Amino acid sequence: MAANPLAGWWGKNKRTGYIVAAVVVVLWVFIQHDSGPKTKRDAIPKGYGSSGRELYVHAPGSPKKPIPLVLILHDDNTSAKTFDHDSKAGSVANEKTFAVAYPEAVGGTWRIDSPDGPDARYIRDVIDYVSTKKSKIDPNRIYIWGVGEGARLALTAVCSAGTPAFAVVGVVGQFTQEPQSPCAGRVPVERVAETDWDKKVSEALWKASSGHRLPA
């Protein structure tokens, strides 16, 4: 009976074979993890009250069905780009299938004046723009998360007149006095008491938020 040449080769190269297999698995996991849309800088186009205001968007252009949208508001004296990098929310979005928009404060400072002030109106323009021009969004699953002054603006923005736009507001940060919404009880509030917003915080906020939706 003829000997199997593959058996002899495997006996001599077993370790190499295992290493190659492990590398293939690692590459496959990396490719799967890295798949999905990338975050892109954008601006609100003409025709909106907030025309020219910048933002970053992380959203699939043509999802098979409407997906949730998360707005993330940075703290004063930082930027949307920094938060995209630090929060890793785009990575979580690719894993869980939702869109992310990072509104940008003018001069690094949010104007927290009223639910109908210029920054609150800009946030509503971001929702409309992303929903109509960038992706297919489920209007009953729009969430707004913020840290520091961004959290205070989020708590204010949910109080705008008319039908509620947000299913939940997420508050991140450690405050001497926890910020409260001017319309307490209108929208559920989820809180994460962390000073550094990393992927674990984004995952925690998504887990807390994703079960909420506005009535159809």
mmCIF file of C-alpha atoms in Angstrom:
data_model
loop_
_atom_site.group_PDB
_atom_site.id
_atom_site.type_symbol
_atom_site.label_atom_id
_atom_site.label_comp_id
_atom_site.label_asym_id
_atom_site.label_seq_id
_atom_site.Cartn_x
_atom_site.Cartn_y
_atom_site.Cartn_z
ATOM 1 C CA MET A 1 0.000 0.000 0.000
ATOM 2 C CA ALA A 2 1.395 3.394 -1.049
ATOM 3 C CA ALA A 3 2.245 5.857 1.710
ATOM 4 C CA ASN A 4 0.270 9.108 1.972
ATOM 5 C CA PRO A 5 2.749 11.933 1.183
ATOM 6 C CA LEU A 6 0.500 14.479 2.915
ATOM 7 C CA ALA A 7 0.782 12.611 6.198
ATOM 8 C CA GLY A 8 4.540 12.895 6.060
ATOM 9 C CA TRP A 9 4.413 16.586 5.183
ATOM 10 C CA TRP A 10 1.953 17.309 8.031
ATOM 11 C CA GLY A 11 4.156 15.485 10.495
ATOM 12 C CA LYS A 12 7.087 17.725 9.604
ATOM 13 C CA ASN A 13 5.128 20.996 9.244
ATOM 14 C CA LYS A 14 2.353 20.688 11.804
ATOM 15 C CA ARG A 15 3.460 23.749 13.771
ATOM 16 C CA THR A 16 3.682 25.896 10.632
ATOM 17 C CA GLY A 17 0.211 24.771 9.612
ATOM 18 C CA TYR A 18 -1.246 25.793 12.959
ATOM 19 C CA ILE A 19 0.437 29.222 12.758
ATOM 20 C CA VAL A 20 -0.903 29.820 9.240
ATOM 21 C CA ALA A 21 -4.407 28.812 10.324
ATOM 22 C CA ALA A 22 -4.246 31.170 13.321
ATOM 23 C CA VAL A 23 -3.113 34.072 11.118
ATOM 24 C CA VAL A 24 -5.980 33.420 8.705
ATOM 25 C CA VAL A 25 -8.486 33.484 11.562
ATOM 26 C CA VAL A 26 -7.046 36.729 12.977
ATOM 27 C CA LEU A 27 -7.171 38.382 9.534
ATOM 28 C CA TRP A 28 -10.773 37.258 9.028
ATOM 29 C CA VAL A 29 -11.815 38.663 12.401
ATOM 30 C CA PHE A 30 -10.029 41.948 11.635
ATOM 31 C CA ILE A 31 -11.719 42.262 8.244
ATOM 32 C CA GLN A 32 -15.123 41.517 9.736
ATOM 33 C CA HIS A 33 -14.545 44.012 12.549
ATOM 34 C CA ASP A 34 -13.315 46.684 10.155
ATOM 35 C CA SER A 35 -16.181 46.274 7.700
ATOM 36 C CA GLY A 36 -18.857 48.936 7.493
ATOM 37 C CA PRO A 37 -19.011 52.659 6.758
ATOM 38 C CA LYS A 38 -16.351 55.150 7.818
ATOM 39 C CA THR A 39 -16.900 58.456 9.596
ATOM 40 C CA LYS A 40 -16.863 61.398 7.184
ATOM 41 C CA ARG A 41 -16.777 65.135 7.693
ATOM 42 C CA ASP A 42 -19.809 66.907 6.244
ATOM 43 C CA ALA A 43 -21.759 70.162 6.349
ATOM 44 C CA ILE A 44 -25.445 71.020 6.426
ATOM 45 C CA PRO A 45 -26.341 72.065 2.854
ATOM 46 C CA LYS A 46 -28.268 75.084 1.629
ATOM 47 C CA GLY A 47 -31.965 75.051 2.337
ATOM 48 C CA TYR A 48 -31.577 74.423 6.068
ATOM 49 C CA GLY A 49 -31.592 77.050 8.797
ATOM 50 C CA SER A 50 -28.222 75.676 9.928
ATOM 51 C CA SER A 51 -26.713 75.725 6.434
ATOM 52 C CA GLY A 52 -22.921 75.577 6.588
ATOM 53 C CA ARG A 53 -22.707 74.084 10.084
ATOM 54 C CA GLU A 54 -20.273 71.174 10.151
ATOM 55 C CA LEU A 55 -20.748 67.661 11.492
ATOM 56 C CA TYR A 56 -19.311 64.165 11.173
ATOM 57 C CA VAL A 57 -21.483 61.322 9.916
ATOM 58 C CA HIS A 58 -21.032 57.571 10.265
ATOM 59 C CA ALA A 59 -23.884 55.888 8.398
ATOM 60 C CA PRO A 60 -24.505 53.205 5.767
ATOM 61 C CA GLY A 61 -25.923 54.791 2.644
ATOM 62 C CA SER A 62 -28.468 52.098 1.768
ATOM 63 C CA PRO A 63 -29.372 49.840 4.696
ATOM 64 C CA LYS A 64 -31.893 47.102 3.927
ATOM 65 C CA LYS A 65 -34.337 48.556 6.444
ATOM 66 C CA PRO A 66 -34.552 51.760 8.536
ATOM 67 C CA ILE A 67 -31.913 51.836 11.262
ATOM 68 C CA PRO A 68 -31.549 53.785 14.538
ATOM 69 C CA LEU A 69 -29.652 57.078 14.637
ATOM 70 C CA VAL A 70 -27.502 58.258 17.542
ATOM 71 C CA LEU A 71 -26.428 61.889 17.906
ATOM 72 C CA ILE A 72 -23.338 62.399 20.090
ATOM 73 C CA LEU A 73 -22.660 65.859 21.524
ATOM 74 C CA HIS A 74 -19.093 66.592 22.631
ATOM 75 C CA ASP A 75 -18.213 68.724 25.651
ATOM 76 C CA ASP A 76 -17.122 72.344 25.328
ATOM 77 C CA ASN A 77 -13.523 72.955 24.190
ATOM 78 C CA THR A 78 -13.248 69.674 22.304
ATOM 79 C CA SER A 79 -14.478 68.528 18.898
ATOM 80 C CA ALA A 80 -16.675 66.080 17.030
ATOM 81 C CA LYS A 81 -13.605 64.545 15.381
ATOM 82 C CA THR A 82 -12.017 63.852 18.763
ATOM 83 C CA PHE A 83 -15.181 62.208 19.995
ATOM 84 C CA ASP A 84 -15.462 60.021 16.934
ATOM 85 C CA HIS A 85 -11.948 58.747 17.691
ATOM 86 C CA ASP A 86 -12.242 58.383 21.463
ATOM 87 C CA SER A 87 -15.773 57.022 21.795
ATOM 88 C CA LYS A 88 -15.348 54.301 19.141
ATOM 89 C CA ALA A 89 -19.095 54.731 18.614
ATOM 90 C CA GLY A 90 -18.612 54.113 14.886
ATOM 91 C CA SER A 91 -17.181 50.681 15.639
ATOM 92 C CA VAL A 92 -20.149 49.899 17.906
ATOM 93 C CA ALA A 93 -22.482 51.192 15.184
ATOM 94 C CA ASN A 94 -20.968 48.808 12.637
ATOM 95 C CA GLU A 95 -21.364 45.905 15.037
ATOM 96 C CA LYS A 96 -24.947 46.750 16.061
ATOM 97 C CA THR A 97 -26.166 48.354 12.806
ATOM 98 C CA PHE A 98 -27.054 51.952 13.562
ATOM 99 C CA ALA A 99 -25.970 55.370 12.288
ATOM 100 C CA VAL A 100 -24.042 58.018 14.232
ATOM 101 C CA ALA A 101 -23.925 61.783 13.757
ATOM 102 C CA TYR A 102 -21.517 64.046 15.634
ATOM 103 C CA PRO A 103 -22.763 67.666 15.591
ATOM 104 C CA GLU A 104 -20.065 70.320 15.966
ATOM 105 C CA ALA A 105 -20.259 73.332 18.312
ATOM 106 C CA VAL A 106 -19.352 76.733 16.884
ATOM 107 C CA GLY A 107 -16.005 77.782 18.347
ATOM 108 C CA GLY A 108 -16.047 74.729 20.605
ATOM 109 C CA THR A 109 -18.866 76.093 22.786
ATOM 110 C CA TRP A 110 -22.504 74.992 22.841
ATOM 111 C CA ARG A 111 -25.257 77.580 23.235
ATOM 112 C CA ILE A 112 -27.609 76.120 25.817
ATOM 113 C CA ASP A 113 -30.275 78.788 25.862
ATOM 114 C CA SER A 114 -33.607 77.129 25.090
ATOM 115 C CA PRO A 115 -35.152 74.123 23.341
ATOM 116 C CA ASP A 116 -35.656 76.365 20.314
ATOM 117 C CA GLY A 117 -32.288 78.158 20.379
ATOM 118 C CA PRO A 118 -29.861 78.034 17.414
ATOM 119 C CA ASP A 119 -27.940 74.952 18.551
ATOM 120 C CA ALA A 120 -31.117 73.029 19.357
ATOM 121 C CA ARG A 121 -32.452 73.913 15.888
ATOM 122 C CA TYR A 122 -29.140 72.817 14.369
ATOM 123 C CA ILE A 123 -29.515 69.434 16.046
ATOM 124 C CA ARG A 124 -32.961 69.039 14.472
ATOM 125 C CA ASP A 125 -31.440 69.954 11.092
ATOM 126 C CA VAL A 126 -28.821 67.233 11.620
ATOM 127 C CA ILE A 127 -31.586 64.678 12.147
ATOM 128 C CA ASP A 128 -33.454 65.803 9.030
ATOM 129 C CA TYR A 129 -30.307 65.917 6.896
ATOM 130 C CA VAL A 130 -29.006 62.489 7.909
ATOM 131 C CA SER A 131 -32.479 60.947 7.619
ATOM 132 C CA THR A 132 -33.216 62.317 4.145
ATOM 133 C CA LYS A 133 -29.786 62.558 2.507
ATOM 134 C CA LYS A 134 -27.346 60.149 4.180
ATOM 135 C CA SER A 135 -29.172 56.985 5.238
ATOM 136 C CA LYS A 136 -32.513 55.314 5.931
ATOM 137 C CA ILE A 137 -33.383 56.174 9.544
ATOM 138 C CA ASP A 138 -36.094 54.809 11.832
ATOM 139 C CA PRO A 139 -37.760 57.995 13.181
ATOM 140 C CA ASN A 140 -38.911 56.155 16.297
ATOM 141 C CA ARG A 141 -35.368 55.141 17.288
ATOM 142 C CA ILE A 142 -33.362 58.366 17.367
ATOM 143 C CA TYR A 143 -31.175 58.787 20.446
ATOM 144 C CA ILE A 144 -29.108 61.724 21.670
ATOM 145 C CA TRP A 145 -26.069 61.260 23.926
ATOM 146 C CA GLY A 146 -23.846 63.955 25.368
ATOM 147 C CA VAL A 147 -21.057 64.605 27.840
ATOM 148 C CA GLY A 148 -20.526 67.708 29.983
ATOM 149 C CA GLU A 149 -22.054 70.742 28.263
ATOM 150 C CA GLY A 150 -23.069 68.470 25.403
ATOM 151 C CA ALA A 151 -25.169 66.515 27.905
ATOM 152 C CA ARG A 152 -26.798 69.729 29.105
ATOM 153 C CA LEU A 153 -27.672 70.665 25.524
ATOM 154 C CA ALA A 154 -29.055 67.172 24.881
ATOM 155 C CA LEU A 155 -31.298 67.466 27.942
ATOM 156 C CA THR A 156 -32.499 70.836 26.667
ATOM 157 C CA ALA A 157 -32.956 69.818 23.023
ATOM 158 C CA VAL A 158 -35.378 67.025 23.889
ATOM 159 C CA CYS A 159 -37.799 69.668 25.187
ATOM 160 C CA SER A 160 -38.487 71.269 21.789
ATOM 161 C CA ALA A 161 -42.116 71.926 20.949
ATOM 162 C CA GLY A 162 -44.140 69.419 18.963
ATOM 163 C CA THR A 163 -43.800 65.667 18.658
ATOM 164 C CA PRO A 164 -40.741 64.303 20.533
ATOM 165 C CA ALA A 165 -37.827 63.522 18.211
ATOM 166 C CA PHE A 166 -35.768 61.435 20.635
ATOM 167 C CA ALA A 167 -36.559 58.074 22.203
ATOM 168 C CA VAL A 168 -33.932 58.525 24.937
ATOM 169 C CA VAL A 169 -31.181 60.894 26.086
ATOM 170 C CA GLY A 170 -27.861 59.543 27.358
ATOM 171 C CA VAL A 171 -25.819 61.576 29.856
ATOM 172 C CA VAL A 172 -22.117 60.883 30.377
ATOM 173 C CA GLY A 173 -19.925 62.487 33.021
ATOM 174 C CA GLN A 174 -19.340 63.100 36.689
ATOM 175 C CA PHE A 175 -21.062 66.284 37.807
ATOM 176 C CA THR A 176 -21.085 68.133 41.113
ATOM 177 C CA GLN A 177 -24.796 68.449 40.481
ATOM 178 C CA GLU A 178 -26.347 66.169 37.876
ATOM 179 C CA PRO A 179 -27.892 68.208 35.035
ATOM 180 C CA GLN A 180 -31.653 67.942 34.746
ATOM 181 C CA SER A 181 -33.930 68.319 31.767
ATOM 182 C CA PRO A 182 -36.235 71.377 31.722
ATOM 183 C CA CYS A 183 -39.015 68.955 30.775
ATOM 184 C CA ALA A 184 -38.218 66.110 33.170
ATOM 185 C CA GLY A 185 -40.159 62.961 32.400
ATOM 186 C CA ARG A 186 -40.753 63.699 28.726
ATOM 187 C CA VAL A 187 -37.888 61.471 27.562
ATOM 188 C CA PRO A 188 -36.170 58.614 29.437
ATOM 189 C CA VAL A 189 -32.663 59.504 30.641
ATOM 190 C CA GLU A 190 -29.812 56.984 30.857
ATOM 191 C CA ARG A 191 -26.690 58.026 32.812
ATOM 192 C CA VAL A 192 -23.105 56.742 32.745
ATOM 193 C CA ALA A 193 -20.856 58.265 35.421
ATOM 194 C CA GLU A 194 -17.544 58.185 33.548
ATOM 195 C CA THR A 195 -15.137 61.016 32.775
ATOM 196 C CA ASP A 196 -13.479 59.284 29.806
ATOM 197 C CA TRP A 197 -15.772 58.254 26.976
ATOM 198 C CA ASP A 198 -14.375 55.099 25.389
ATOM 199 C CA LYS A 199 -15.873 52.128 23.553
ATOM 200 C CA LYS A 200 -17.160 50.573 26.785
ATOM 201 C CA VAL A 201 -19.172 53.733 27.486
ATOM 202 C CA SER A 202 -20.605 53.680 23.946
ATOM 203 C CA GLU A 203 -21.528 50.020 24.365
ATOM 204 C CA ALA A 204 -23.175 50.740 27.727
ATOM 205 C CA LEU A 205 -25.186 53.630 26.273
ATOM 206 C CA TRP A 206 -26.286 51.561 23.304
ATOM 207 C CA LYS A 207 -27.391 48.704 25.550
ATOM 208 C CA ALA A 208 -29.368 51.163 27.709
ATOM 209 C CA SER A 209 -30.847 53.075 24.771
ATOM 210 C CA SER A 210 -31.612 50.455 22.150
ATOM 211 C CA GLY A 211 -34.688 49.095 23.887
ATOM 212 C CA HIS A 212 -36.405 52.492 23.838
ATOM 213 C CA ARG A 213 -38.533 53.677 20.934
ATOM 214 C CA LEU A 214 -41.150 56.344 20.356
ATOM 215 C CA PRO A 215 -44.724 55.165 19.857
ATOM 216 C CA ALA A 216 -45.369 54.377 16.187
#
